[in-house]
Short mmCIF file of C-alpha atoms and ligand atoms in Angstrom, two decimals:
data_model
loop_
_atom_site.label_atom_id
_atom_site.label_comp_id
_atom_site.label_asym_id
_atom_site.label_seq_id
_atom_site.Cartn_x
_atom_site.Cartn_y
_atom_site.Cartn_z
CA MET A 23 -28.90 23.31 -64.43
CA LYS A 24 -31.91 25.48 -63.68
CA ILE A 25 -32.44 23.70 -60.38
CA ILE A 26 -28.85 24.37 -59.25
CA ALA A 27 -29.06 28.07 -60.12
CA TYR A 28 -32.39 28.36 -58.31
CA SER A 29 -31.11 26.72 -55.10
CA THR A 30 -27.94 28.87 -55.12
CA PHE A 31 -30.12 31.99 -55.38
CA LEU A 32 -32.23 30.79 -52.39
CA CYS A 33 -29.10 30.21 -50.25
CA ILE A 34 -27.75 33.70 -50.94
CA LEU A 35 -31.15 35.23 -50.15
CA LEU A 36 -31.46 33.36 -46.82
CA THR A 37 -27.89 34.22 -45.72
CA SER A 38 -28.37 37.92 -46.42
CA CYS A 39 -31.70 37.89 -44.50
CA GLN A 40 -30.00 36.29 -41.45
CA ASP A 41 -27.14 38.82 -41.56
CA SER A 42 -29.52 41.79 -41.59
CA GLU A 43 -31.53 40.29 -38.69
CA HIS A 44 -28.34 39.91 -36.57
CA GLN A 45 -27.36 43.46 -37.36
CA THR A 46 -30.75 44.82 -36.29
CA ARG A 47 -30.60 42.86 -33.04
CA ARG A 48 -27.12 44.14 -32.20
CA GLN A 49 -28.20 47.74 -32.86
CA ASN A 50 -31.18 47.40 -30.51
CA LEU A 51 -29.23 45.85 -27.66
CA LYS A 52 -29.24 47.79 -24.39
CA GLY A 53 -26.74 47.28 -21.60
CA GLU A 54 -27.63 47.63 -17.95
CA TYR A 55 -25.41 47.22 -14.88
CA ILE A 56 -26.47 44.83 -12.11
CA TYR A 57 -26.08 46.41 -8.72
CA ARG A 58 -25.90 44.23 -5.58
CA LYS A 59 -25.20 45.14 -2.03
CA LYS A 60 -22.22 43.61 -0.32
CA ASN A 61 -23.16 40.30 1.44
CA GLU A 62 -26.52 40.25 -0.36
CA ILE A 63 -27.64 36.63 -0.59
CA PHE A 64 -30.69 35.52 -2.56
CA PHE A 65 -30.81 32.00 -1.18
CA THR A 66 -29.06 29.97 1.49
CA PRO A 67 -27.25 26.94 0.13
CA SER A 68 -27.87 23.72 2.00
CA PRO A 69 -24.89 22.41 3.96
CA PRO A 70 -22.73 19.90 2.06
CA LEU A 71 -23.43 16.24 2.66
CA SER A 72 -20.55 13.91 3.22
CA LYS A 73 -20.47 10.94 0.88
CA PRO A 74 -18.17 7.94 1.11
CA PRO A 75 -15.36 8.22 -1.46
CA LEU A 76 -15.73 6.35 -4.71
CA HIS A 77 -13.22 3.57 -5.14
CA TYR A 78 -11.61 2.38 -8.32
CA PRO A 79 -11.84 -1.40 -8.85
CA TRP A 80 -8.17 -1.88 -7.94
CA GLN A 81 -8.76 -0.08 -4.65
CA ARG A 82 -11.51 -2.54 -3.76
CA SER A 83 -9.39 -5.56 -4.59
CA LEU A 84 -8.76 -7.91 -1.72
CA ILE A 85 -5.25 -8.75 -0.71
CA THR A 86 -4.44 -12.41 -1.28
CA LYS A 87 -1.34 -14.51 -0.74
CA ASN A 88 -0.26 -13.62 -4.29
CA PHE A 89 0.51 -10.09 -3.03
CA PHE A 90 3.25 -11.63 -0.86
CA ARG A 91 5.35 -13.11 -3.69
CA CYS A 92 9.10 -12.59 -3.51
CA ARG A 93 10.28 -9.33 -5.11
CA GLY A 94 13.68 -10.61 -6.22
CA ASN A 95 14.92 -9.95 -9.74
CA ASP A 96 18.01 -11.51 -11.30
CA LEU A 97 18.57 -8.31 -13.33
CA ASN A 98 19.55 -6.56 -10.08
CA PRO A 99 23.31 -5.98 -9.93
CA ILE A 100 25.54 -8.26 -7.85
CA VAL A 101 26.33 -6.73 -4.46
CA VAL A 102 29.90 -7.11 -3.18
CA LYS A 103 30.59 -7.07 0.53
CA LYS A 104 34.27 -6.32 1.15
CA ARG A 105 35.97 -7.84 4.18
CA ASP A 106 39.31 -6.87 5.74
CA GLY A 107 42.01 -9.39 4.81
CA ARG A 108 39.47 -11.91 3.52
CA GLU A 109 37.78 -12.74 0.27
CA PRO A 110 34.76 -10.50 -0.45
CA ILE A 111 31.27 -12.03 -0.41
CA TYR A 112 29.11 -11.71 -3.52
CA PHE A 113 25.33 -11.48 -3.20
CA ARG A 114 23.22 -12.28 -6.24
CA ASP A 115 19.45 -11.70 -6.30
CA CYS A 116 16.92 -14.49 -6.97
CA PRO A 117 14.95 -14.72 -10.26
CA GLY A 118 11.76 -13.45 -8.55
CA GLY A 119 8.48 -14.67 -7.16
CA GLU A 120 7.15 -15.61 -10.61
CA ARG A 121 9.94 -18.19 -10.88
CA HIS A 122 9.59 -19.75 -7.46
CA GLY A 123 6.71 -20.28 -5.08
CA LEU A 124 5.60 -19.20 -1.64
CA PRO A 125 6.44 -21.35 1.41
CA LEU A 126 4.64 -24.71 1.40
CA HIS A 127 2.38 -25.99 4.17
CA ASP A 128 0.85 -29.43 3.54
CA GLY A 129 1.84 -29.14 -0.11
CA GLU A 130 0.07 -25.78 -0.65
CA GLU A 131 1.49 -22.27 -0.97
CA PHE A 132 1.02 -20.52 2.32
CA VAL A 133 1.16 -17.12 4.00
CA TYR A 134 -0.08 -16.76 7.58
CA PRO A 135 -3.81 -15.90 7.24
CA CYS A 136 -3.75 -13.37 10.08
CA LEU A 137 -1.43 -11.14 7.98
CA ILE A 138 -3.79 -11.28 4.99
CA ASP A 139 -6.90 -10.64 7.13
CA LEU A 140 -5.20 -7.79 8.94
CA LEU A 141 -4.11 -5.98 5.77
CA ASN A 142 -7.59 -6.33 4.25
CA TYR A 143 -9.07 -4.91 7.45
CA ILE A 144 -6.76 -1.87 7.21
CA GLN A 145 -7.81 -1.28 3.57
CA GLU A 146 -11.48 -1.58 4.43
CA LYS A 147 -11.37 0.67 7.50
CA SER A 148 -9.03 3.34 6.12
CA GLY A 149 -10.35 3.37 2.52
CA HIS A 150 -6.73 3.46 1.38
CA LYS A 151 -4.58 0.96 -0.44
CA VAL A 152 -2.04 -1.09 1.49
CA TYR A 153 1.26 -1.27 -0.35
CA ILE A 154 3.28 -4.37 0.57
CA THR A 155 6.99 -3.68 0.15
CA THR A 156 8.08 -7.14 1.33
CA GLY A 157 6.08 -10.28 1.88
CA HIS A 158 7.81 -13.60 1.32
CA ARG A 159 11.55 -13.55 0.69
CA CYS A 160 13.35 -16.66 -0.49
CA PRO A 161 16.75 -17.11 1.28
CA GLU A 162 18.61 -15.74 -1.77
CA HIS A 163 16.57 -12.53 -1.90
CA ASN A 164 16.64 -12.23 1.88
CA SER A 165 20.47 -12.22 1.90
CA TYR A 166 20.52 -9.85 -1.07
CA CYS A 167 18.17 -7.34 0.63
CA ASP A 168 19.98 -7.19 3.94
CA HIS A 169 23.10 -9.23 4.61
CA SER A 170 23.49 -8.17 8.23
CA PRO A 171 23.60 -11.12 10.71
CA SER A 172 20.43 -9.86 12.43
CA ASN A 173 18.50 -10.61 9.21
CA TRP A 174 19.62 -14.24 8.87
CA GLY A 175 16.63 -15.49 10.82
CA SER A 176 14.04 -13.28 9.10
CA LYS A 177 10.48 -14.62 9.23
CA HIS A 178 9.94 -13.19 5.75
CA MET A 179 11.37 -16.51 4.58
CA LEU A 180 8.52 -18.40 6.30
CA GLY A 181 5.63 -16.23 5.02
CA ALA A 182 5.28 -15.04 8.61
CA GLU A 183 6.31 -11.40 8.18
CA VAL A 184 5.21 -8.42 6.12
CA ASP A 185 6.48 -4.86 5.60
CA PHE A 186 4.03 -2.29 4.28
CA TYR A 187 2.78 1.27 4.28
CA VAL A 188 -0.64 2.71 3.45
CA VAL A 189 -0.93 4.91 0.36
CA GLY A 190 -2.39 8.26 1.47
CA MET A 191 -1.37 7.65 5.10
CA GLU A 192 2.38 7.47 4.53
CA ARG A 193 3.09 10.18 7.10
CA ASP A 194 0.63 8.81 9.61
CA PRO A 195 1.81 5.28 10.53
CA GLU A 196 0.64 5.66 14.16
CA ASN A 197 -2.99 5.68 13.00
CA VAL A 198 -2.35 2.57 10.90
CA ILE A 199 -0.94 0.86 14.01
CA SER A 200 -4.09 1.89 15.90
CA LEU A 201 -6.10 0.09 13.20
CA VAL A 202 -3.95 -3.01 13.65
CA GLN A 203 -4.74 -2.97 17.36
CA GLN A 204 -8.42 -2.28 16.67
CA PHE A 205 -8.51 -5.36 14.41
CA TYR A 206 -7.83 -7.50 17.50
CA THR A 207 -10.71 -5.94 19.42
CA GLU A 208 -13.50 -6.38 16.87
CA THR A 209 -12.73 -9.05 14.26
CA PRO A 210 -13.59 -12.70 14.87
CA PRO A 211 -11.77 -15.05 15.36
CA TYR A 212 -8.98 -12.66 16.40
CA GLN A 213 -11.20 -10.68 18.74
CA GLY A 214 -10.60 -11.27 22.42
CA ASP A 215 -6.87 -11.86 22.24
CA LYS A 216 -4.96 -10.29 25.07
CA ALA A 217 -4.35 -6.54 24.60
CA PHE A 218 -1.16 -5.21 23.04
CA GLU A 219 1.81 -4.40 25.22
CA GLU A 220 4.94 -2.41 24.56
CA PHE A 221 8.02 -4.56 24.18
CA SER A 222 10.03 -4.49 27.40
CA ARG A 223 13.08 -2.25 27.63
CA PHE A 224 15.26 -5.32 28.26
CA HIS A 225 14.23 -6.98 24.99
CA ARG A 226 14.55 -3.74 23.04
CA GLN A 227 18.33 -3.75 23.26
CA GLY A 228 19.90 -4.32 19.86
CA LEU A 229 16.68 -3.63 17.93
CA ASN A 230 16.97 -1.53 14.77
CA VAL A 231 14.04 0.79 15.59
CA SER A 232 13.81 3.81 17.90
CA THR A 233 10.07 3.39 18.60
CA PRO A 234 9.28 0.68 21.18
CA PRO A 235 7.57 -2.20 19.34
CA TRP A 236 4.18 -3.63 20.39
CA HIS A 237 3.09 -7.23 20.67
CA ASN A 238 0.19 -9.42 21.63
CA LYS A 239 0.13 -13.21 21.66
CA GLU A 240 -0.08 -13.54 17.87
CA ILE A 241 1.91 -10.69 16.32
CA PHE A 242 4.82 -8.34 16.87
CA ILE A 243 4.69 -4.82 15.36
CA LYS A 244 7.66 -2.63 14.51
CA LEU A 245 7.49 0.95 13.27
CA TYR A 246 10.44 1.92 11.09
CA ARG A 247 10.93 5.68 10.89
CA LYS A 248 11.94 7.17 7.55
CA ASP A 249 15.65 6.72 8.29
CA GLU A 250 15.38 3.20 9.76
CA GLY A 251 15.22 -0.28 8.25
CA ARG A 252 16.23 0.81 4.72
CA ASP A 253 16.93 -2.61 3.22
CA PHE A 254 16.83 -3.25 -0.53
CA ASP A 255 13.02 -3.75 -0.57
CA ASN A 256 12.39 -0.60 1.48
CA GLN A 257 14.20 2.08 -0.52
CA HIS A 258 11.27 4.49 -0.31
CA PRO A 259 11.10 7.77 1.66
CA TYR A 260 8.26 6.76 4.00
CA PRO A 261 8.07 5.25 7.47
CA TYR A 262 6.80 1.68 7.27
CA ILE A 263 5.36 -1.01 9.49
CA GLY A 264 6.77 -4.50 9.88
CA ILE A 265 4.58 -7.25 11.36
CA GLN A 266 5.88 -10.67 12.38
CA VAL A 267 3.75 -13.64 13.39
CA ARG A 268 4.72 -14.96 16.83
CA TYR A 269 2.06 -17.59 17.39
CA ASP A 270 0.33 -20.02 15.03
CA ARG A 271 -3.30 -20.09 16.22
CA ASP A 272 -4.18 -23.19 14.12
CA GLN A 273 -1.18 -25.30 15.13
CA LYS A 274 -1.26 -23.77 18.64
CA LYS A 275 2.48 -23.24 18.86
CA GLN A 276 5.07 -20.45 18.66
CA VAL A 277 6.31 -19.49 15.18
CA VAL A 278 10.07 -19.73 15.35
CA PHE A 279 12.64 -19.48 12.64
CA GLU A 280 14.04 -22.84 11.49
CA GLN A 281 16.67 -22.94 8.78
CA GLY A 282 15.23 -26.09 7.18
CA GLN A 283 11.83 -24.48 6.53
CA THR A 284 13.24 -21.65 4.44
CA GLN A 285 13.94 -23.96 1.47
CA ASN A 286 10.40 -25.32 1.51
CA PHE A 287 9.03 -23.77 -1.71
CA LEU A 288 8.68 -24.80 -5.34
CA ARG A 289 11.04 -23.61 -8.06
CA ASN A 290 10.16 -23.35 -11.77
ZN1 ZN B 30 13.05 -15.04 -4.35
#
């Protein structure tokens, strides 16, 4: 009991001592204004150094063929296309790329490697993420996205076409296209291919883009402005780039659409 009373007394004594010390200090404080001349500088800061931006792990991740899986979803509503005097056509979406595979080549899932290499090059050079809006489309999802006759032979069904934009460069697709062209000047084994040309006026007739497309031996590039090419997979407000493969450098032959190939994938 004595010990408790003694320690309580000590606490009160210490607290009152601290209070009086604070009071004394506050009373003795003196204020003084700091006067500086306009533009007076005491030291010159060193110029800022540019540092490469830090990337989050997902920004560093390499694009693989898995990024090209079909974006269908059977929860999407059925689309009805009305026709004058005839029965309407009903379009149902596919169950999605988790429920069926990519196109098969020699028994393995396949996307043309030049598309994968090219998109990784753009990510590396720009430091921005490539967002693929459409990679592979199974025939069901292809019809669902865009049921116009011009889309019936889409190379999306062969793993030979990709639509994308670059996050952070959405309003600057021309610079992304410059990177695509640069890829063919400095990256083996693509380096040394013949330079890109604008698609001839004759072949441009009937195309769904206002900007003349470009092509070299291997690929064909289309730039869709923000009011062009708005199919179901491209319902975003940005311009986007579509790249088709024209030539298979391994098989040494043109890549052409064949109806039979479009069904060549595994279903779960
Ligand atoms: Zn599908």
